[in-house]
Short mmCIF file of C-alpha atoms in Angstrom, two decimals:
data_model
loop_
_atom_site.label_atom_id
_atom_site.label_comp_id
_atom_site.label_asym_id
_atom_site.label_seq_id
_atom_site.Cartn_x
_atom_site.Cartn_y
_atom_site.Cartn_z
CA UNK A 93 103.47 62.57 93.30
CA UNK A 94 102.29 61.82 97.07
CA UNK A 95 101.86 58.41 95.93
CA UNK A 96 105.42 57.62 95.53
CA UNK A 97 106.09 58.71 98.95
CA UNK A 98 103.10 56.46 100.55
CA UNK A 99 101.78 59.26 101.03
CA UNK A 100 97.38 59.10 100.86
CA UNK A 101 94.65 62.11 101.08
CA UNK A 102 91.86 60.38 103.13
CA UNK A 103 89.64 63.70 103.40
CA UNK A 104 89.40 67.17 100.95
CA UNK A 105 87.62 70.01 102.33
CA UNK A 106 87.68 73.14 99.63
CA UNK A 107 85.56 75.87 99.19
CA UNK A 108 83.67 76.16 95.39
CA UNK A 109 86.79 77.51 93.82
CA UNK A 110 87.61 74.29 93.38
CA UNK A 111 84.10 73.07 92.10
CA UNK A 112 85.57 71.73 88.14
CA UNK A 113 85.38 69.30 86.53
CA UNK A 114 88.83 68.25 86.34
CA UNK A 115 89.37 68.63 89.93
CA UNK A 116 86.67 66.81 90.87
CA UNK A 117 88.22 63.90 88.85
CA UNK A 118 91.54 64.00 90.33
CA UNK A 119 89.89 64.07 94.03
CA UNK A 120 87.41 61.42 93.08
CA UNK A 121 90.67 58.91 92.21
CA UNK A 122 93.23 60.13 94.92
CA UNK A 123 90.78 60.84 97.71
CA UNK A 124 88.83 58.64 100.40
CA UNK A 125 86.31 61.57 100.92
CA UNK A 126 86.06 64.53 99.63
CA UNK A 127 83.70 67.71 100.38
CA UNK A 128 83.42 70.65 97.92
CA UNK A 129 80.94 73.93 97.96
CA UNK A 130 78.72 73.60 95.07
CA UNK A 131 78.52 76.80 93.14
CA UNK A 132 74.40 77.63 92.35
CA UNK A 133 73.34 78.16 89.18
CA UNK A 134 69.33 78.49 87.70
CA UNK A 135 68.50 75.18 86.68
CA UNK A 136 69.77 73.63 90.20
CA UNK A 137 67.77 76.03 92.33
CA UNK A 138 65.24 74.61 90.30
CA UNK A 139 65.36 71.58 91.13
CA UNK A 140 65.87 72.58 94.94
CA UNK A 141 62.58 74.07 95.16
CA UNK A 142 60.80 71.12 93.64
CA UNK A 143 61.51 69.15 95.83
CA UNK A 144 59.21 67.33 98.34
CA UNK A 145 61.36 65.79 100.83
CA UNK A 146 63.09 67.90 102.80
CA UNK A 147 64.07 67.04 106.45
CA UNK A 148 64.10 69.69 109.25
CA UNK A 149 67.30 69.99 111.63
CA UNK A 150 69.60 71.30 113.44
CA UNK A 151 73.32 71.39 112.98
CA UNK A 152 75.47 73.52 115.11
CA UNK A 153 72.62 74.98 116.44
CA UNK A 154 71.71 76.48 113.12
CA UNK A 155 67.89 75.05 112.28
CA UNK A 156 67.47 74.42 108.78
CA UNK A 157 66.25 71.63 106.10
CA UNK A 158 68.53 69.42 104.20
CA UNK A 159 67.84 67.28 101.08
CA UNK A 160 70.08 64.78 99.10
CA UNK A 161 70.39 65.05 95.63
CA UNK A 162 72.47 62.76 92.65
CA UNK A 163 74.33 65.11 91.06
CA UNK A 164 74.46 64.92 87.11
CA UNK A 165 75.98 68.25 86.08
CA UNK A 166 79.37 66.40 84.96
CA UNK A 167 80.79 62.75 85.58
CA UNK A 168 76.83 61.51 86.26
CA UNK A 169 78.00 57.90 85.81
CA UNK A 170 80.60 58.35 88.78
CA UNK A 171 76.92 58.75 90.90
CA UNK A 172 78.16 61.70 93.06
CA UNK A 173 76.05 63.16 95.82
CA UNK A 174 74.56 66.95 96.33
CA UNK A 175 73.91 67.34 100.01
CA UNK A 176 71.86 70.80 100.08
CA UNK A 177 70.94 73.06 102.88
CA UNK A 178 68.37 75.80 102.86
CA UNK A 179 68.06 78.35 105.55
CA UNK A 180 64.95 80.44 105.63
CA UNK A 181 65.73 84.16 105.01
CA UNK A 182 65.37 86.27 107.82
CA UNK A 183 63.82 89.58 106.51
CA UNK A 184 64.21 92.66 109.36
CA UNK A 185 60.77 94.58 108.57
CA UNK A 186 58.27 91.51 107.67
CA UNK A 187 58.84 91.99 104.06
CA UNK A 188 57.44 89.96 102.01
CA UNK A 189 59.43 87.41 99.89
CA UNK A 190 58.63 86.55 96.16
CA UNK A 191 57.39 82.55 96.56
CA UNK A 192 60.69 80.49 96.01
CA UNK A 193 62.95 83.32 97.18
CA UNK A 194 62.45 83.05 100.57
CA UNK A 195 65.06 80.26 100.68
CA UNK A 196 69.11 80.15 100.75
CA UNK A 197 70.62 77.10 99.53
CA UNK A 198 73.68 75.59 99.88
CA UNK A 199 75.13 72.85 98.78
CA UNK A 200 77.86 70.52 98.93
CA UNK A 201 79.54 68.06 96.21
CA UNK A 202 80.68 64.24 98.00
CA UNK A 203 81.67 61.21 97.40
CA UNK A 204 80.53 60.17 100.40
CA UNK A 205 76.85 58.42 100.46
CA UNK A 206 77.44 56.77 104.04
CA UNK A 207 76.97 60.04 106.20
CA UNK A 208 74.18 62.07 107.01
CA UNK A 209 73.71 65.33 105.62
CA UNK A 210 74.05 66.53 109.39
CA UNK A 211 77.20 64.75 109.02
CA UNK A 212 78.26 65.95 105.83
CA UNK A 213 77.48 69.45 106.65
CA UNK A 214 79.21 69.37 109.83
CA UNK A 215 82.32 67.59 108.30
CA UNK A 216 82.66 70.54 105.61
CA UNK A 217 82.28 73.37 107.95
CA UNK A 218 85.37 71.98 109.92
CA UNK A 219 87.21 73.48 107.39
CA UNK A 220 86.43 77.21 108.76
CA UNK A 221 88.50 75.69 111.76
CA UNK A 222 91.77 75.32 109.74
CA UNK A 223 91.23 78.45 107.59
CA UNK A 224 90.67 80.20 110.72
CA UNK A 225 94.14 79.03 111.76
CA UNK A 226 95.97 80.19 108.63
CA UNK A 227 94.34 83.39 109.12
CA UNK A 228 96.21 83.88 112.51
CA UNK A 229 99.50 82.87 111.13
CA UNK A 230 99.33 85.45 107.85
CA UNK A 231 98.05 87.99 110.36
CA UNK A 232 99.56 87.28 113.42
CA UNK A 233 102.85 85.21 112.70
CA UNK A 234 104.36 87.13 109.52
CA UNK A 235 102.73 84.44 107.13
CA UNK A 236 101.70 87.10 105.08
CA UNK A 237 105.05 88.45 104.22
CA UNK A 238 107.63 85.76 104.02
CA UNK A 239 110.98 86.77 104.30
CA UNK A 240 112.33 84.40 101.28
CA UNK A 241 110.81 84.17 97.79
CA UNK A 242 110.67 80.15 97.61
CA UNK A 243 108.72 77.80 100.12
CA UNK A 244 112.01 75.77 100.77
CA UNK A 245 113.93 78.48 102.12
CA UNK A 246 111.32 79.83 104.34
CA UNK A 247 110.75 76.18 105.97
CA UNK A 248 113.02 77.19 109.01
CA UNK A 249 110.52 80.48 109.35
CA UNK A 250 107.60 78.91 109.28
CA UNK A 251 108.52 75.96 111.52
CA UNK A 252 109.68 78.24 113.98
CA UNK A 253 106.31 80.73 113.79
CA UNK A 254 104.09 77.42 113.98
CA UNK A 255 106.21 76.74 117.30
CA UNK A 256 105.77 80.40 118.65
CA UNK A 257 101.86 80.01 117.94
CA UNK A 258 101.96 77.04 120.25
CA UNK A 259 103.35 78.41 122.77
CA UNK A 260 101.48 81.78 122.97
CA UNK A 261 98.03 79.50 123.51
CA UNK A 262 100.21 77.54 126.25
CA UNK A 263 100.94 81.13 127.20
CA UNK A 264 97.05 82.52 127.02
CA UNK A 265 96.17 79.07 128.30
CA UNK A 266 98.07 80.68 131.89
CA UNK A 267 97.02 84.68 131.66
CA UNK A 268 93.43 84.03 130.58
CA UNK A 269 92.75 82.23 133.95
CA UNK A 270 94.26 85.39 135.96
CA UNK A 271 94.06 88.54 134.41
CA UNK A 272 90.67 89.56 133.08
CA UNK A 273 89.94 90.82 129.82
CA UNK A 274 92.49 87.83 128.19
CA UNK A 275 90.79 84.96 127.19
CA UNK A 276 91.84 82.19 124.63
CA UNK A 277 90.65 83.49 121.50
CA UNK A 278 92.24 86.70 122.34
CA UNK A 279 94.47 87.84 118.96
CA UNK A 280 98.08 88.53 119.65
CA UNK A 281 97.47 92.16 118.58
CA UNK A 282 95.34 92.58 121.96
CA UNK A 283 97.43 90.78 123.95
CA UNK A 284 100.00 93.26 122.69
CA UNK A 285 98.23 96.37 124.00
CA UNK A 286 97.18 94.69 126.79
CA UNK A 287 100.94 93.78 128.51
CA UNK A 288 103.86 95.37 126.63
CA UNK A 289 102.39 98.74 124.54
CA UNK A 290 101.63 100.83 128.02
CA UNK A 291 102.98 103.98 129.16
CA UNK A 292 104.91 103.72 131.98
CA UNK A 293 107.14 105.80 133.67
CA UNK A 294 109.72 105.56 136.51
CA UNK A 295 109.53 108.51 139.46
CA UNK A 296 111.67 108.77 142.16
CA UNK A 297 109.57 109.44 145.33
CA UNK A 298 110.50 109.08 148.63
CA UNK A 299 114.48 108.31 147.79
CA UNK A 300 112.97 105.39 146.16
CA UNK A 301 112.35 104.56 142.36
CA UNK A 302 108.40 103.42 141.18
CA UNK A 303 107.61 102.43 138.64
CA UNK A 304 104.11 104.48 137.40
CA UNK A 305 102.14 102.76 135.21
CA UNK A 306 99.07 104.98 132.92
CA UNK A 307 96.32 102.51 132.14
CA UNK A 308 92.57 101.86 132.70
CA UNK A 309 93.16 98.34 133.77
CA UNK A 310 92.10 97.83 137.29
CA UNK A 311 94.29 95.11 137.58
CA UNK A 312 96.98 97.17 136.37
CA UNK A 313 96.70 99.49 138.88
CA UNK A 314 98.76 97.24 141.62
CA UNK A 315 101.50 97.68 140.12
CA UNK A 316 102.01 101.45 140.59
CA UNK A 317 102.89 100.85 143.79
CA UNK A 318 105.89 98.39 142.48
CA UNK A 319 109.03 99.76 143.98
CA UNK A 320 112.44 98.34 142.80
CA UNK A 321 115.68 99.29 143.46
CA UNK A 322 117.40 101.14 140.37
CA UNK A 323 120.89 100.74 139.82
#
């Protein structure tokens, strides 16, 4: 229990996985705020597309309307809140939409009635930000395929990968502003092929060794004239 080490959850982001009704319970007693994806069923499109008041915006640069609801489903007397998006549906060839299909909706469960839905919205897509980072460590870090089969014995290796992951962006934060085709989002795979997985090949020419290096990489290029002395 978090509780008994004064430990508190002041914000839940989850995707609808964990829209139940139980969960929703526990989050709604050990949470300040919480933000979960709605599944859509029938009788809730329904009542999307009867409704008057929807309010045109813009969050994230993505234009779209967005409409409160009180959500009743389960726990109505708790008085939770349905913020709901809809996005007009792009179609490629002009074709023509059945009236009410012509919508998406999405929608999100909160306890929260003192944002905005722009605020809402925005504070539940944040979570893409921290998924995205998991994403890199499974992928990227060895995440995927712990070396230990229980969590405490693989603390030290996933302390030490969370340190390594920090100091490759300290270390892209340096090459992106030098060598082109690096930049900060660049995945460690590319940074890979890009420094360390190129042929290379030393020739002796002239009495001297050079080092001859095959790649496309203008930048590259400088150092086939790299001489060193070898041995």
């Amino acid at each position: 229990n978090i509780e008994n080490h004064g430990l508190y959850v002041r914000m839940f982001r989850a995707d609808c996985g964990s829209f139940i009704k139980e969960l929703v319970e526990e989050l709604f007693l050990r949470t300040d705020t919480f933000y979960l994806r709605a599944s859509s069923c029938a009788d809730r499109r329904q009542m999307y597309e009867q409704c008057k008041e929807w309010q045109h915006t813009t969050v994230n640069g993505q234009e779209m309307d967005v409409a409160s609801f009180e959500f009743t489903d389960f726990l109505s007397d708790w008085h939770l809140r349905l913020v709901v998006q809809r996005t007009k549906i792009d179609t490629e060839h002009g074709e023509q939409l059945l009236p009410g299909m012509e919508y998406m909706y999405r929608a999100i469960l909160t306890n929260d009635h003192e944002s905005t839905e722009e605020q809402v919205i925005d504070k539940y897509n944040q979570r893409g930000s921290s998924e995205k980072n998991f994403d890199v460590q499974n992928n990227d870090f060895g995440w995927a395929h712990l070396p230990f089969s229980t969590m405490e014995d693989n603390t030290v290796f996933l302390l030490f990968t969370s340190m390594l992951k920090n100091f490759y962006q300290y270390l892209l934060s340096k090459v992106s502003s030098i060598f082109p085709g690096i930049d900060m989002k660049s995945r460690l795979k590319r940074f890979v092929f890009a420094f360390i997985v190129i042929p290379a090949k030393w020739v002796r020419v002239a009495r001297q060794w050079t080092l001859n290096i095959y790649t496309k990489d203008r930048w590259l290029h400088y150092w086939t004239i790299f001489n060193a002395s070898y041995g």
